[in-house]
Coordinates of C-alpha atoms in Angstrom, one line a residue:
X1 CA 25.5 103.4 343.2
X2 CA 29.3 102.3 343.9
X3 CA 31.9 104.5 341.7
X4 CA 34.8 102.4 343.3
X5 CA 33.8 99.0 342.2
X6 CA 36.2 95.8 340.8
X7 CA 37.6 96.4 337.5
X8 CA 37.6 100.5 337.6
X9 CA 40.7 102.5 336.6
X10 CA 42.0 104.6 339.1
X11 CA 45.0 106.7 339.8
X12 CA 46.6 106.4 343.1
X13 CA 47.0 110.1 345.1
X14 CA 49.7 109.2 347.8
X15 CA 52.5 107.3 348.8
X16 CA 55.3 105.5 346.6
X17 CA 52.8 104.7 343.8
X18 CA 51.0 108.5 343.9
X19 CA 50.8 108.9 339.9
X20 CA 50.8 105.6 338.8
X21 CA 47.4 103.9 337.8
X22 CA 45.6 100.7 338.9
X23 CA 43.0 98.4 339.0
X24 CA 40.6 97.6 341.7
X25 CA 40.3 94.0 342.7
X26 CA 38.0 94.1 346.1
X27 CA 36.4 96.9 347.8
X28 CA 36.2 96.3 351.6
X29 CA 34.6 99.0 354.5
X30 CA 36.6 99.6 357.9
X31 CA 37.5 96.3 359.5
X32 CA 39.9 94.5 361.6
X33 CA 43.1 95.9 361.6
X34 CA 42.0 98.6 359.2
X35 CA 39.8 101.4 360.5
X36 CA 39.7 103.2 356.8
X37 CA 37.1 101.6 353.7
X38 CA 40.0 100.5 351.8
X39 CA 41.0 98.9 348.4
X40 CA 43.0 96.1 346.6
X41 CA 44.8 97.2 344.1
X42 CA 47.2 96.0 341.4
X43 CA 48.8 98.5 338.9
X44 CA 51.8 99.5 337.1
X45 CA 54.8 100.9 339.0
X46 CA 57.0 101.0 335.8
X47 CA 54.9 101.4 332.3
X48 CA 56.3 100.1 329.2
X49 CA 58.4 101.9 326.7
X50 CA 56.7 103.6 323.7
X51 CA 57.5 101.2 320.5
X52 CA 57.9 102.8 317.0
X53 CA 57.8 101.2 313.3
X54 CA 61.2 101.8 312.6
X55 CA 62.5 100.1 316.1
X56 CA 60.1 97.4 314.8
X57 CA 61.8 97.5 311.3
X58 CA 64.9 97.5 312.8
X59 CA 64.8 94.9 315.6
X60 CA 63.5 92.4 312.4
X61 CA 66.5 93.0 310.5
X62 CA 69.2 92.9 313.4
X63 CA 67.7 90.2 315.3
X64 CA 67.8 91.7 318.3
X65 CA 65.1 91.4 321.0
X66 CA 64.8 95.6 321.6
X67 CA 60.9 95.4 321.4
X68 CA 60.3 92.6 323.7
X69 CA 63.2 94.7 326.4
X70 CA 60.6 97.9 325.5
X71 CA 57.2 95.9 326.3
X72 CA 58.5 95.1 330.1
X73 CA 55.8 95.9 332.9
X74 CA 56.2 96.3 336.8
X75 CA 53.2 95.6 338.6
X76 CA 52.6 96.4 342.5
X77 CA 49.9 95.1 344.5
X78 CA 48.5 97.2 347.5
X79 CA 45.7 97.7 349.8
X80 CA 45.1 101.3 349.6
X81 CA 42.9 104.2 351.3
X82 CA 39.8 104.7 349.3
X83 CA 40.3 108.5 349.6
X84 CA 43.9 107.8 348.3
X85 CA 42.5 106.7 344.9
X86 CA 40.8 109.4 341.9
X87 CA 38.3 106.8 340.3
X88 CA 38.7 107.2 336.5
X89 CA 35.7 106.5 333.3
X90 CA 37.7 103.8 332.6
X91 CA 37.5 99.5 333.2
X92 CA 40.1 97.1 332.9
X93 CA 38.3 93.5 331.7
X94 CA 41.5 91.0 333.4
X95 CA 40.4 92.3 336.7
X96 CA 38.6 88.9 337.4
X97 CA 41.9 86.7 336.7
X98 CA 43.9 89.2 338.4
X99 CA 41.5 88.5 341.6
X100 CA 41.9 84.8 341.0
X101 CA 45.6 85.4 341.7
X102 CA 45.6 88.3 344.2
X103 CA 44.2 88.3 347.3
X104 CA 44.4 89.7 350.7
X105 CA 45.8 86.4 352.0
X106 CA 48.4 86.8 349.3
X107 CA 49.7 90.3 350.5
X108 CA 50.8 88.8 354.5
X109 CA 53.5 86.7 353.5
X110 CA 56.5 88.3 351.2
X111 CA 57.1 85.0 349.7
X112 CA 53.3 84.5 348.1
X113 CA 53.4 88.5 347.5
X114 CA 56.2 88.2 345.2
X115 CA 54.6 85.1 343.6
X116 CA 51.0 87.4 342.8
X117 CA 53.2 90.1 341.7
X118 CA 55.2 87.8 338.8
X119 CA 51.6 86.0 338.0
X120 CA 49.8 89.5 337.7
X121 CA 52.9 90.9 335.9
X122 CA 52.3 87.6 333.3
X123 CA 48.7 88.7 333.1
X124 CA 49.4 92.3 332.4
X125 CA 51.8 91.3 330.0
X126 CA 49.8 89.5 328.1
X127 CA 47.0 91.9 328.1
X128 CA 49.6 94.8 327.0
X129 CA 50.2 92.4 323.6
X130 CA 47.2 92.0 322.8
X131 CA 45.5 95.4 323.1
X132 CA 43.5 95.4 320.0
X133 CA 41.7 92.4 320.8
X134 CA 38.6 93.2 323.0
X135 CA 35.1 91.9 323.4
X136 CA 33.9 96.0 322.5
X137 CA 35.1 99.3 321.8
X138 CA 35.0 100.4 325.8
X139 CA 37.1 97.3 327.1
X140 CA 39.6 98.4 324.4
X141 CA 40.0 101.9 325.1
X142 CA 40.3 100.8 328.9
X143 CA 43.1 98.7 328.4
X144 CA 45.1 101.2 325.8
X145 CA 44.3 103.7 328.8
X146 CA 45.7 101.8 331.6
X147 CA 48.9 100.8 330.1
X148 CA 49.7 104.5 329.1
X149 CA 51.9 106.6 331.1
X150 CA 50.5 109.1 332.7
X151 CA 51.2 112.9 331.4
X152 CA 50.9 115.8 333.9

């Protein structure tokens, strides 16, 4: 049985992202070009802001537009080294509509990258906002997981 499979949680161990956790989209073994088992990822490079009552509160009364500033994710997409990745208890259930949108085709050409990065960033977004919705207990603690920076 497959621990690395679509729609696990898992925290990247090197490179730019090392830190930063991530979603898998598609496992694939050593081929072509690639002579690792490797993984497509998309994750959060920059995790959004904690948010409190009072800035709540206080943003109502002022009219300004603080929370939604606070709520601002940065995804990355990558194709990673499985032994890069620490495989964590935890699922992400937008995995499948992140998929529909990222693709290995998608990660060749900068302009279509940077196109799957702003519709992933949308999806994750959207996801963030509504955390407390969920079809069961696990798929919410998943998501309030992966959008929480992480503290070591």
């Amino acid at each position: 049985m497959a621990i690395l499979k679509p729609g696990r949680i898992v925290i990247v161990l090197a490179g730019r992202y090392a830190g930063k956790k991530a979603c898998i989209l598609q496992v694939s073994g050593a081929s072509g070009d690639r002579k690792h088992a490797s993984v497509l990822v998309c994750g959060v490079a920059r995790y959004p802001k904690k948010i409190t009552r009072a800035l709540i509160k206080a943003d109502e009364a002022a009219g300004t537009k603080k929370v939604e500033k606070r709520c601002v994710i940065k995804p990355f997409v990558k194709v990673l080294n499985q032994n890069h990745v620490m495989p964590t208890r935890f699922t992400l259930d937008v995995h499948e509509q992140l998929k529909g949108v990222v693709g290995d085709a998608s990660l060749t050409d900068e302009d279509v990258k940077t196109l799957a990065r702003n519709k992933a960033k949308a999806i994750l977004s959207n996801r963030f906002k509504s955390q407390a919705t969920g079809k069961n207990e696990k798929a919410i603690t998943g998501v309030q997981y992966f959008f929480r920076k992480l503290r070591f």
